[in-house]
Tab-separated table of C-alpha atoms in Angstrom:
chain	number	residue	atom	x	y	z
A	194	UNK	CA	60.947	-38.331	86.441
A	195	UNK	CA	64.517	-37.570	87.333
A	196	UNK	CA	66.678	-35.344	85.171
A	197	UNK	CA	70.366	-36.009	84.802
A	198	UNK	CA	72.861	-33.773	83.122
A	199	UNK	CA	74.359	-34.806	79.828
A	200	UNK	CA	77.863	-35.315	80.964
A	201	UNK	CA	79.020	-37.763	78.405
A	202	UNK	CA	79.968	-37.073	74.819
A	203	UNK	CA	77.270	-39.372	73.334
A	204	UNK	CA	74.619	-37.726	75.402
A	205	UNK	CA	75.792	-34.301	74.294
A	206	UNK	CA	75.475	-35.275	70.641
A	207	UNK	CA	71.924	-36.559	71.161
A	208	UNK	CA	70.808	-33.348	72.826
A	209	UNK	CA	72.269	-31.251	70.019
A	210	UNK	CA	70.549	-33.297	67.346
A	211	UNK	CA	67.209	-33.047	69.082
A	212	UNK	CA	67.514	-29.259	69.362
A	213	UNK	CA	68.273	-28.884	65.658
A	214	UNK	CA	65.260	-31.013	64.657
A	215	UNK	CA	62.957	-28.990	66.901
A	216	UNK	CA	64.244	-25.736	65.346
A	217	UNK	CA	63.654	-26.978	61.752
A	218	UNK	CA	60.168	-28.158	62.632
A	219	UNK	CA	59.273	-24.750	64.125
A	220	UNK	CA	60.590	-22.948	61.027
A	221	UNK	CA	58.512	-25.171	58.732
A	222	UNK	CA	55.353	-24.525	60.760
A	223	UNK	CA	56.022	-20.772	60.721
A	224	UNK	CA	56.464	-20.718	56.970
A	225	UNK	CA	53.173	-22.540	56.498
A	226	UNK	CA	51.209	-20.078	58.650
A	227	UNK	CA	53.092	-17.111	57.173
A	228	UNK	CA	51.709	-17.783	53.663
A	229	UNK	CA	48.345	-16.111	52.825
A	230	UNK	CA	45.974	-18.486	51.064
A	231	UNK	CA	42.884	-17.585	49.086
A	232	UNK	CA	41.042	-20.316	50.969
A	233	UNK	CA	42.174	-19.412	54.519
A	234	UNK	CA	39.392	-20.196	56.954
A	235	UNK	CA	38.605	-19.443	60.594
A	236	UNK	CA	36.120	-20.960	62.990
A	237	UNK	CA	33.207	-18.668	63.902
A	238	UNK	CA	29.989	-19.176	65.732
A	239	UNK	CA	27.348	-20.767	63.555
A	240	UNK	CA	23.987	-19.046	63.880
A	241	UNK	CA	22.292	-22.351	63.173
A	242	UNK	CA	23.839	-24.036	66.226
A	243	UNK	CA	26.914	-25.647	64.701
A	244	UNK	CA	30.483	-24.511	64.397
A	245	UNK	CA	31.563	-23.471	60.903
A	246	UNK	CA	34.768	-22.375	59.307
A	247	UNK	CA	34.493	-19.051	57.508
A	248	UNK	CA	37.012	-16.812	55.772
A	249	UNK	CA	39.084	-14.599	57.927
A	250	UNK	CA	38.252	-11.683	55.579
A	251	UNK	CA	35.779	-10.721	52.880
A	252	UNK	CA	37.499	-12.164	49.872
A	253	UNK	CA	36.903	-11.189	46.206
A	254	UNK	CA	36.803	-14.026	43.751
A	255	UNK	CA	38.923	-13.367	40.690
A	256	UNK	CA	38.009	-15.302	37.538
A	257	UNK	CA	40.971	-16.426	35.498
A	258	UNK	CA	40.237	-16.165	31.800
A	259	UNK	CA	42.524	-19.123	31.084
A	260	UNK	CA	40.415	-21.421	33.270
A	261	UNK	CA	37.228	-20.738	31.286
A	262	UNK	CA	34.026	-18.986	32.234
A	263	UNK	CA	32.841	-19.455	35.821
A	264	UNK	CA	29.261	-19.328	36.977
A	265	UNK	CA	28.772	-16.392	39.359
A	266	UNK	CA	26.190	-17.133	42.033
A	267	UNK	CA	23.969	-14.286	43.279
A	268	UNK	CA	23.832	-14.489	47.102
A	269	UNK	CA	20.924	-13.313	49.263
A	270	UNK	CA	20.242	-13.130	52.982
A	271	UNK	CA	20.147	-16.938	53.346
A	272	UNK	CA	23.146	-19.258	53.282
A	273	UNK	CA	23.466	-21.006	49.900
A	274	UNK	CA	25.616	-23.976	49.041
A	275	UNK	CA	28.534	-22.999	46.817
A	276	UNK	CA	29.122	-25.657	44.172
A	277	UNK	CA	32.543	-26.394	42.695
A	278	UNK	CA	33.425	-24.016	39.857
A	279	UNK	CA	31.081	-21.249	41.080
A	280	UNK	CA	32.320	-17.743	41.916
A	281	UNK	CA	30.841	-15.154	44.262
A	282	UNK	CA	30.699	-11.345	43.975
A	283	UNK	CA	32.962	-9.127	46.008
A	284	UNK	CA	31.790	-8.386	49.546
A	285	UNK	CA	30.043	-11.747	50.027
A	286	UNK	CA	30.498	-13.918	53.139
A	287	UNK	CA	31.794	-17.460	52.570
A	288	UNK	CA	31.946	-20.195	55.200
A	289	UNK	CA	32.770	-23.901	55.405
A	290	UNK	CA	30.013	-25.921	57.057
A	291	UNK	CA	31.841	-28.515	59.211
A	292	UNK	CA	28.742	-30.682	59.408
A	293	UNK	CA	28.222	-31.037	55.658
A	294	UNK	CA	31.742	-30.270	54.501
A	295	UNK	CA	30.404	-27.806	51.860
A	296	UNK	CA	31.175	-24.144	51.351
A	297	UNK	CA	28.263	-21.727	51.760
A	298	UNK	CA	27.750	-18.085	50.785
A	299	UNK	CA	25.400	-15.192	51.615
A	300	UNK	CA	25.348	-11.394	51.388
A	301	UNK	CA	27.831	-9.345	53.325
A	302	UNK	CA	26.833	-7.395	56.376
A	303	UNK	CA	26.405	-4.034	54.636
A	304	UNK	CA	24.627	-5.555	51.665
A	305	UNK	CA	22.405	-7.637	53.930
A	306	UNK	CA	21.453	-4.570	55.942
A	307	UNK	CA	20.217	-2.489	53.005
A	308	UNK	CA	18.730	-5.427	51.097
A	309	UNK	CA	16.715	-6.565	54.086
A	310	UNK	CA	15.369	-3.054	54.744
A	311	UNK	CA	14.407	-2.486	51.083
A	312	UNK	CA	12.856	-5.954	50.856
A	313	UNK	CA	10.815	-5.332	54.007
A	314	UNK	CA	9.525	-1.963	52.736
A	315	UNK	CA	8.587	-3.494	49.357
A	316	UNK	CA	6.718	-6.361	50.956
A	317	UNK	CA	4.878	-4.009	53.283
A	318	UNK	CA	3.849	-1.713	50.437
A	319	UNK	CA	2.787	-4.695	48.340
A	320	UNK	CA	0.523	-6.331	50.899
A	321	UNK	CA	-0.881	-3.333	52.771
A	322	UNK	CA	-3.655	-0.997	51.562
A	323	UNK	CA	-4.969	2.105	53.242
A	324	UNK	CA	-8.715	2.501	53.899
A	325	UNK	CA	-8.928	5.241	51.278
A	326	UNK	CA	-7.422	2.957	48.663
A	327	UNK	CA	-9.903	0.208	49.490
A	328	UNK	CA	-12.825	2.657	49.179
A	329	UNK	CA	-11.619	3.872	45.809
A	330	UNK	CA	-11.196	0.297	44.559
A	331	UNK	CA	-14.751	-0.663	45.607
A	332	UNK	CA	-16.165	2.481	43.962
A	333	UNK	CA	-14.289	1.706	40.755
A	334	UNK	CA	-15.712	-1.838	40.738
A	335	UNK	CA	-19.269	-0.504	41.075
A	336	UNK	CA	-18.749	2.012	38.273
A	337	UNK	CA	-17.328	-0.667	35.979
A	338	UNK	CA	-20.378	-2.848	36.630
A	339	UNK	CA	-22.720	-0.006	35.557
A	340	UNK	CA	-22.708	0.162	31.701
A	341	UNK	CA	-24.853	3.311	31.570
A	342	UNK	CA	-22.407	5.379	33.553
A	343	UNK	CA	-19.490	3.944	31.612
A	344	UNK	CA	-21.089	4.839	28.254
A	345	UNK	CA	-21.903	8.320	29.517
A	346	UNK	CA	-18.323	8.870	30.599
A	347	UNK	CA	-17.062	7.602	27.254
A	348	UNK	CA	-19.369	9.952	25.367
A	349	UNK	CA	-18.307	12.846	27.535
A	350	UNK	CA	-14.672	11.990	26.900
A	351	UNK	CA	-15.182	11.877	23.128
A	352	UNK	CA	-17.298	15.030	23.114
A	353	UNK	CA	-14.625	16.912	25.015
A	354	UNK	CA	-12.187	16.321	22.153
A	355	UNK	CA	-14.372	17.925	19.460
A	356	UNK	CA	-16.166	21.194	19.044
A	357	UNK	CA	-19.905	21.404	18.268
A	358	UNK	CA	-20.821	22.023	14.621
A	359	UNK	CA	-22.795	25.151	15.556
A	360	UNK	CA	-19.718	26.620	17.182
A	361	UNK	CA	-17.615	25.823	14.119
A	362	UNK	CA	-20.152	27.461	11.803
A	363	UNK	CA	-20.241	30.510	14.019
A	364	UNK	CA	-16.457	30.804	13.972
A	365	UNK	CA	-16.304	30.349	10.203
A	366	UNK	CA	-18.946	33.030	9.727
A	367	UNK	CA	-16.914	35.411	11.850
A	368	UNK	CA	-13.844	34.684	9.722
A	369	UNK	CA	-15.887	35.337	6.572
A	370	UNK	CA	-15.075	31.862	5.209
A	371	UNK	CA	-17.366	29.775	3.034
A	372	UNK	CA	-17.065	26.001	2.672
A	373	UNK	CA	-18.135	24.856	-0.822
A	374	UNK	CA	-18.951	21.405	-2.069
A	375	UNK	CA	-17.812	20.183	-5.491
A	376	UNK	CA	-21.293	20.815	-6.851
A	377	UNK	CA	-21.266	24.404	-5.606
A	378	UNK	CA	-17.797	24.932	-7.028
A	379	UNK	CA	-18.804	23.639	-10.468
A	380	UNK	CA	-21.931	25.814	-10.443
A	381	UNK	CA	-19.861	28.864	-9.593
A	382	UNK	CA	-17.272	28.022	-12.284
A	383	UNK	CA	-19.947	27.608	-14.963
A	384	UNK	CA	-21.528	30.932	-14.031
A	385	UNK	CA	-18.157	32.645	-14.250
A	386	UNK	CA	-17.443	30.979	-17.608
A	387	UNK	CA	-20.750	32.218	-19.046
A	388	UNK	CA	-20.247	35.698	-17.702
A	389	UNK	CA	-19.600	38.309	-20.363
A	390	UNK	CA	-17.061	39.941	-18.076
A	391	UNK	CA	-14.795	36.851	-18.032
A	392	UNK	CA	-11.621	37.125	-20.051
A	393	UNK	CA	-10.043	34.329	-22.097
A	394	UNK	CA	-7.391	33.780	-19.447
A	395	UNK	CA	-10.060	33.421	-16.775
A	396	UNK	CA	-11.963	30.901	-18.918
A	397	UNK	CA	-8.807	28.889	-19.453
A	398	UNK	CA	-8.254	28.794	-15.695
A	399	UNK	CA	-11.885	27.743	-15.129
A	400	UNK	CA	-11.557	24.878	-17.635
A	401	UNK	CA	-8.431	23.662	-15.875
A	402	UNK	CA	-10.303	23.531	-12.554
A	403	UNK	CA	-13.199	21.672	-14.172
A	404	UNK	CA	-10.820	19.120	-15.684
A	405	UNK	CA	-9.523	18.355	-12.204
A	406	UNK	CA	-13.052	17.936	-10.802
A	407	UNK	CA	-14.520	15.718	-13.553
A	408	UNK	CA	-12.030	12.939	-12.873
A	409	UNK	CA	-14.558	11.853	-10.237
A	410	UNK	CA	-17.438	9.947	-11.815
A	411	UNK	CA	-20.150	11.732	-9.832
A	412	UNK	CA	-18.768	15.168	-10.616
A	413	UNK	CA	-18.685	14.450	-14.355
A	414	UNK	CA	-22.301	13.311	-14.304
A	415	UNK	CA	-23.325	16.354	-12.264
A	416	UNK	CA	-21.568	18.628	-14.749
A	417	UNK	CA	-23.692	17.141	-17.534
A	418	UNK	CA	-26.902	17.705	-15.577
A	419	UNK	CA	-25.885	21.352	-15.062
A	420	UNK	CA	-25.488	21.899	-18.780
A	421	UNK	CA	-21.721	21.878	-18.594
A	422	UNK	CA	-21.355	19.270	-21.358
A	423	UNK	CA	-22.982	21.496	-23.936
A	424	UNK	CA	-20.827	24.368	-22.753
A	425	UNK	CA	-17.727	22.245	-23.379
A	426	UNK	CA	-18.930	21.217	-26.858
A	427	UNK	CA	-19.541	24.841	-27.737
A	428	UNK	CA	-16.004	25.619	-26.626
A	429	UNK	CA	-14.658	23.098	-29.158
A	430	UNK	CA	-15.982	25.386	-31.920
A	431	UNK	CA	-14.253	28.436	-30.454
A	432	UNK	CA	-11.959	30.503	-32.653
A	433	UNK	CA	-9.317	30.471	-29.926
A	434	UNK	CA	-7.093	27.391	-30.246
A	435	UNK	CA	-6.287	27.509	-26.533
A	436	UNK	CA	-9.964	27.178	-25.595
A	437	UNK	CA	-10.360	24.327	-28.094
A	438	UNK	CA	-7.443	22.459	-26.559
A	439	UNK	CA	-8.641	22.982	-22.992
A	440	UNK	CA	-12.269	22.011	-23.798
A	441	UNK	CA	-11.102	18.791	-25.506
A	442	UNK	CA	-9.038	18.024	-22.406
A	443	UNK	CA	-12.051	18.472	-20.106
A	444	UNK	CA	-14.262	16.349	-22.383
A	445	UNK	CA	-11.741	13.506	-22.530
A	446	UNK	CA	-11.379	13.447	-18.729
A	447	UNK	CA	-15.172	13.548	-18.220
A	448	UNK	CA	-15.978	10.590	-20.526
A	449	UNK	CA	-13.030	8.390	-19.447
A	450	UNK	CA	-14.387	5.203	-17.791
A	451	UNK	CA	-17.769	6.901	-17.299
A	452	UNK	CA	-20.461	5.151	-19.401
A	453	UNK	CA	-23.235	7.581	-18.444
A	454	UNK	CA	-21.265	10.577	-19.688
A	455	UNK	CA	-20.117	8.639	-22.766
A	456	UNK	CA	-23.724	8.057	-23.788
A	457	UNK	CA	-24.671	11.714	-23.283
A	458	UNK	CA	-21.611	12.870	-25.211
A	459	UNK	CA	-22.433	10.676	-28.232
A	460	UNK	CA	-26.067	11.726	-28.131
A	461	UNK	CA	-24.966	15.386	-28.025
A	462	UNK	CA	-22.892	14.995	-31.225
A	463	UNK	CA	-19.485	15.129	-29.549
A	464	UNK	CA	-18.023	12.407	-31.803
A	465	UNK	CA	-18.876	14.284	-35.029
A	466	UNK	CA	-17.418	17.490	-33.629
A	467	UNK	CA	-14.168	15.795	-32.651
A	468	UNK	CA	-13.759	14.096	-36.047
A	469	UNK	CA	-14.344	17.415	-37.774
A	470	UNK	CA	-11.592	19.003	-35.720
A	471	UNK	CA	-9.198	16.185	-36.691
A	472	UNK	CA	-10.043	16.580	-40.377
A	473	UNK	CA	-9.389	20.331	-40.409
A	474	UNK	CA	-6.198	22.278	-39.946
A	475	UNK	CA	-5.450	22.556	-36.255
A	476	UNK	CA	-2.283	23.076	-34.183
A	477	UNK	CA	-0.516	19.953	-32.983
A	478	UNK	CA	-1.419	20.577	-29.318
A	479	UNK	CA	-5.119	20.786	-30.202
A	480	UNK	CA	-5.069	17.559	-32.214
A	481	UNK	CA	-3.284	15.717	-29.385
A	482	UNK	CA	-6.045	16.652	-26.930
A	483	UNK	CA	-8.755	15.864	-29.486
A	484	UNK	CA	-7.264	12.392	-30.044
A	485	UNK	CA	-7.267	11.928	-26.274
A	486	UNK	CA	-10.968	12.810	-26.161
A	487	UNK	CA	-11.798	10.446	-29.072
A	488	UNK	CA	-9.880	7.546	-27.467
A	489	UNK	CA	-11.611	8.112	-24.113
A	490	UNK	CA	-15.014	8.244	-25.821
A	491	UNK	CA	-14.494	4.990	-27.761
A	492	UNK	CA	-12.858	2.936	-25.004
A	493	UNK	CA	-15.095	0.040	-23.870
A	494	UNK	CA	-18.042	1.601	-25.715
A	495	UNK	CA	-18.973	-0.484	-28.803
A	496	UNK	CA	-21.935	1.769	-29.622
A	497	UNK	CA	-19.592	4.751	-30.047
A	498	UNK	CA	-17.087	2.614	-31.977
A	499	UNK	CA	-19.788	1.621	-34.480
A	500	UNK	CA	-20.718	5.282	-34.977
A	501	UNK	CA	-17.036	6.126	-35.321
A	502	UNK	CA	-16.663	3.667	-38.204
A	503	UNK	CA	-19.914	4.691	-39.859
A	504	UNK	CA	-18.889	8.368	-39.834
A	505	UNK	CA	-15.581	7.681	-41.581
A	506	UNK	CA	-13.422	7.748	-38.480
A	507	UNK	CA	-10.749	5.403	-39.886
A	508	UNK	CA	-10.484	7.499	-43.023
A	509	UNK	CA	-9.952	10.655	-40.963
A	510	UNK	CA	-7.289	8.909	-38.895
A	511	UNK	CA	-5.499	7.580	-41.987
A	512	UNK	CA	-5.195	11.077	-43.423
A	513	UNK	CA	-3.919	12.360	-40.081
A	514	UNK	CA	-1.448	9.445	-39.938
A	515	UNK	CA	0.021	10.324	-43.325
A	516	UNK	CA	0.342	14.005	-42.465
A	517	UNK	CA	2.160	13.445	-39.182
A	518	UNK	CA	5.909	13.423	-39.697
A	519	UNK	CA	7.107	13.450	-36.094
A	520	UNK	CA	5.327	10.287	-35.058
A	521	UNK	CA	3.553	11.713	-32.001
A	522	UNK	CA	0.087	11.539	-33.535
A	523	UNK	CA	0.898	8.277	-35.313
A	524	UNK	CA	1.701	6.609	-32.013
A	525	UNK	CA	-1.542	7.828	-30.433
A	526	UNK	CA	-3.574	6.616	-33.409
A	527	UNK	CA	-1.946	3.160	-33.492
A	528	UNK	CA	-2.399	2.781	-29.731
A	529	UNK	CA	-6.109	3.644	-30.041
A	530	UNK	CA	-6.600	1.075	-32.827
A	531	UNK	CA	-4.757	-1.577	-30.807
A	532	UNK	CA	-7.003	-0.907	-27.786
A	533	UNK	CA	-10.143	-1.290	-29.911
A	534	UNK	CA	-8.941	-4.583	-31.412
A	535	UNK	CA	-7.897	-5.952	-28.012
A	536	UNK	CA	-11.238	-5.078	-26.410
A	537	UNK	CA	-13.206	-7.043	-28.972
A	538	UNK	CA	-10.785	-9.976	-28.748
A	539	UNK	CA	-11.044	-10.109	-24.950
A	540	UNK	CA	-14.834	-10.056	-25.106
A	541	UNK	CA	-14.877	-12.949	-27.578
A	542	UNK	CA	-12.474	-14.981	-25.414
A	543	UNK	CA	-14.542	-14.320	-22.288
A	544	UNK	CA	-17.571	-15.596	-24.210
A	545	UNK	CA	-16.090	-19.112	-24.056
A	546	UNK	CA	-16.814	-19.308	-20.320
A	547	UNK	CA	-19.581	-21.632	-19.270
A	548	UNK	CA	-21.152	-19.104	-16.902
A	549	UNK	CA	-22.339	-15.901	-18.572
A	550	UNK	CA	-24.653	-13.138	-17.436
A	551	UNK	CA	-27.103	-11.097	-19.486
A	552	UNK	CA	-24.904	-7.994	-19.544
A	553	UNK	CA	-21.983	-9.942	-20.993
A	554	UNK	CA	-24.173	-11.405	-23.744
A	555	UNK	CA	-25.354	-7.907	-24.607
A	556	UNK	CA	-21.775	-6.639	-24.856
A	557	UNK	CA	-20.851	-9.549	-27.122
A	558	UNK	CA	-23.810	-8.710	-29.332
A	559	UNK	CA	-22.807	-5.027	-29.527
A	560	UNK	CA	-19.160	-5.804	-30.325
A	561	UNK	CA	-20.237	-8.231	-33.055
A	562	UNK	CA	-21.646	-5.234	-34.931
A	563	UNK	CA	-18.263	-3.459	-34.905
A	564	UNK	CA	-16.515	-4.587	-38.119
A	565	UNK	CA	-13.179	-3.046	-37.181
A	566	UNK	CA	-10.839	-5.648	-38.727
A	567	UNK	CA	-12.489	-5.476	-42.136
A	568	UNK	CA	-12.391	-1.669	-42.075
A	569	UNK	CA	-8.691	-1.695	-41.235
A	570	UNK	CA	-7.961	-3.920	-44.230
A	571	UNK	CA	-10.137	-1.861	-46.521
A	572	UNK	CA	-8.697	1.517	-45.466
A	573	UNK	CA	-5.082	0.390	-46.004
A	574	UNK	CA	-3.952	0.197	-42.387
A	575	UNK	CA	-2.035	-3.032	-43.077
A	576	UNK	CA	0.555	-0.940	-44.941
A	577	UNK	CA	0.257	2.203	-42.823
A	578	UNK	CA	1.107	0.794	-39.391
A	579	UNK	CA	4.468	-0.744	-40.509
A	580	UNK	CA	5.664	2.780	-41.349
A	581	UNK	CA	5.862	3.525	-37.615
A	582	UNK	CA	8.720	0.989	-37.370
A	583	UNK	CA	10.957	3.505	-39.130
A	584	UNK	CA	10.885	5.703	-36.026
A	585	UNK	CA	13.965	5.886	-33.835
A	586	UNK	CA	11.891	5.767	-30.630
A	587	UNK	CA	11.743	2.359	-28.957
A	588	UNK	CA	8.289	3.111	-27.549
A	589	UNK	CA	6.891	3.902	-31.005
A	590	UNK	CA	8.316	0.669	-32.413
A	591	UNK	CA	6.905	-1.377	-29.548
A	592	UNK	CA	3.381	0.008	-30.069
A	593	UNK	CA	3.639	-0.608	-33.828
A	594	UNK	CA	4.667	-4.244	-33.247
A	595	UNK	CA	1.771	-4.844	-30.885
A	596	UNK	CA	-0.700	-3.336	-33.364
A	597	UNK	CA	0.751	-5.421	-36.219
A	598	UNK	CA	0.323	-8.582	-34.140
A	599	UNK	CA	-3.297	-7.656	-33.363
A	600	UNK	CA	-3.989	-6.997	-37.073
A	601	UNK	CA	-2.208	-10.166	-38.279
A	602	UNK	CA	-5.413	-12.257	-38.686
A	603	UNK	CA	-6.557	-10.003	-41.551
A	604	UNK	CA	-3.221	-8.526	-42.708
A	605	UNK	CA	-0.896	-11.559	-42.816
A	606	UNK	CA	-1.087	-11.851	-46.635
A	607	UNK	CA	-0.087	-8.227	-47.081
A	608	UNK	CA	2.656	-8.608	-44.481
A	609	UNK	CA	4.270	-11.426	-46.464
A	610	UNK	CA	4.191	-9.404	-49.697
A	611	UNK	CA	5.620	-6.269	-48.073
A	612	UNK	CA	9.368	-6.485	-48.659
A	613	UNK	CA	10.056	-3.318	-46.662
A	614	UNK	CA	8.315	-4.808	-43.629
A	615	UNK	CA	10.359	-8.011	-43.878
A	616	UNK	CA	13.577	-6.020	-44.121
A	617	UNK	CA	12.609	-3.803	-41.184
A	618	UNK	CA	11.881	-6.817	-38.982
A	619	UNK	CA	15.231	-8.462	-39.781
A	620	UNK	CA	17.137	-5.234	-39.147
A	621	UNK	CA	15.277	-4.524	-35.918
A	622	UNK	CA	15.790	-8.035	-34.617
A	623	UNK	CA	19.543	-7.853	-35.202
A	624	UNK	CA	19.678	-4.432	-33.543
A	625	UNK	CA	17.663	-5.428	-30.485
A	626	UNK	CA	19.444	-8.752	-30.126
A	627	UNK	CA	22.670	-6.832	-29.520
A	628	UNK	CA	20.849	-4.693	-26.944
A	629	UNK	CA	19.610	-7.877	-25.251
A	630	UNK	CA	23.203	-9.079	-24.926
A	631	UNK	CA	24.060	-5.790	-23.220
A	632	UNK	CA	21.117	-6.236	-20.858
A	633	UNK	CA	22.264	-9.737	-19.940
A	634	UNK	CA	25.759	-8.455	-19.178
A	635	UNK	CA	24.150	-5.993	-16.756
A	636	UNK	CA	22.160	-8.833	-15.161
A	637	UNK	CA	18.780	-8.021	-16.762
A	638	UNK	CA	17.615	-11.310	-18.259
A	639	UNK	CA	14.039	-10.228	-19.040
A	640	UNK	CA	14.523	-6.580	-19.896
A	641	UNK	CA	12.633	-4.208	-22.150
A	642	UNK	CA	14.615	-5.065	-25.279
A	643	UNK	CA	14.054	-8.772	-24.704
A	644	UNK	CA	10.323	-8.084	-24.827
A	645	UNK	CA	10.694	-6.270	-28.167
A	646	UNK	CA	12.654	-9.221	-29.620
A	647	UNK	CA	9.851	-11.549	-28.505
A	648	UNK	CA	7.301	-9.337	-30.286
A	649	UNK	CA	9.353	-9.453	-33.500
A	650	UNK	CA	9.672	-13.253	-33.263
A	651	UNK	CA	5.947	-13.652	-32.685
A	652	UNK	CA	5.140	-11.438	-35.698
A	653	UNK	CA	7.509	-13.411	-37.919
A	654	UNK	CA	5.808	-16.629	-36.870
A	655	UNK	CA	2.395	-15.114	-37.705
A	656	UNK	CA	3.662	-14.120	-41.141
A	657	UNK	CA	4.844	-17.661	-41.910
A	658	UNK	CA	1.563	-19.361	-41.029
């Protein structure tokens, strides 16, 4: 090719134009390569035999919150395909596989170094056992297959946690301690009570300890076999009101829900002694404990209830009811009568069942001999119980209403002719209806006062029939 100088004007213009175009093209290429791109790639040697394009530096993927949440892939020592929308942690190696056209990622060099070493050590420790470890494992298998040795080891392990009883006794003897059973304690207390050297204060303390012990059924029966019951009955006749009160308390706790002790108490004359104490002048505290003992003795015991009626028990209670002005004894008396009426009613209702046992038939027969309702009508209780409604205590009124409902089958005629009772019921219903409205405002739809209003309504219905 022969070169000729541009001598003419047209040729000079063409050369100038070509030079300008070449300069612009070089500037454009320089600007392109001068910009740093997040996806800049270089060609490196592919360890798998093919050329790949990888980043020219370890790039950190930044997740833009405006673009939504990206899935961050966790790389390892192998190349993994990086899907669109996935991000990689900082320090990871990213390459473009020219064969597949996909981007791939794996751990960086430093991460790969430590991960591979830790992984190798873990795998070696997981799959390799020393001879000593194998011997111990075989020995453990043989021991587990031998039940005798296993049981012996278990017994030795349990025995090592406790001390022998002989050693404990020896240590207690050295400490001068004595472990007493309830029976031994009650025997010691009775001996101290009978001792002539015991003071009244000591006897009161002894009775308090006995009251705590006789709450257990077995202890109460054991106390009777030791002669403790007679000792308690003798204490009821003491001239010291404090001993009378405490003995009545012990007796009531001993006979409560304990049929064996109830029978022995009635046979020993306890009921007559208690009624005598109620009929004579006694302090209020003594009469409260005596009423407790009488109620415990009569509860669920028709034989004692029949003796109570035959010995004028209702008459004694009526006199006590009239004398009581505070209402404390009245409430206890009315509650006791209500319990006796309810017991007999429940027994008669249970008798309607098709399946009955011999013991139930015997109880029905015994309760049939207790003419409590007729005695209440005869002794004037139909007009006595309504007097408790005059109390200002809600609890007293509630118990009176329940007793009046229980007595309604025999007292309804007298209820209708008692103008004071009718007036009391109307006044109480108006009073408690206002209290019910207050309960409803506080969100209590079925409160205590609502229950009292229901009792009044039920009694008024009984009186109309």
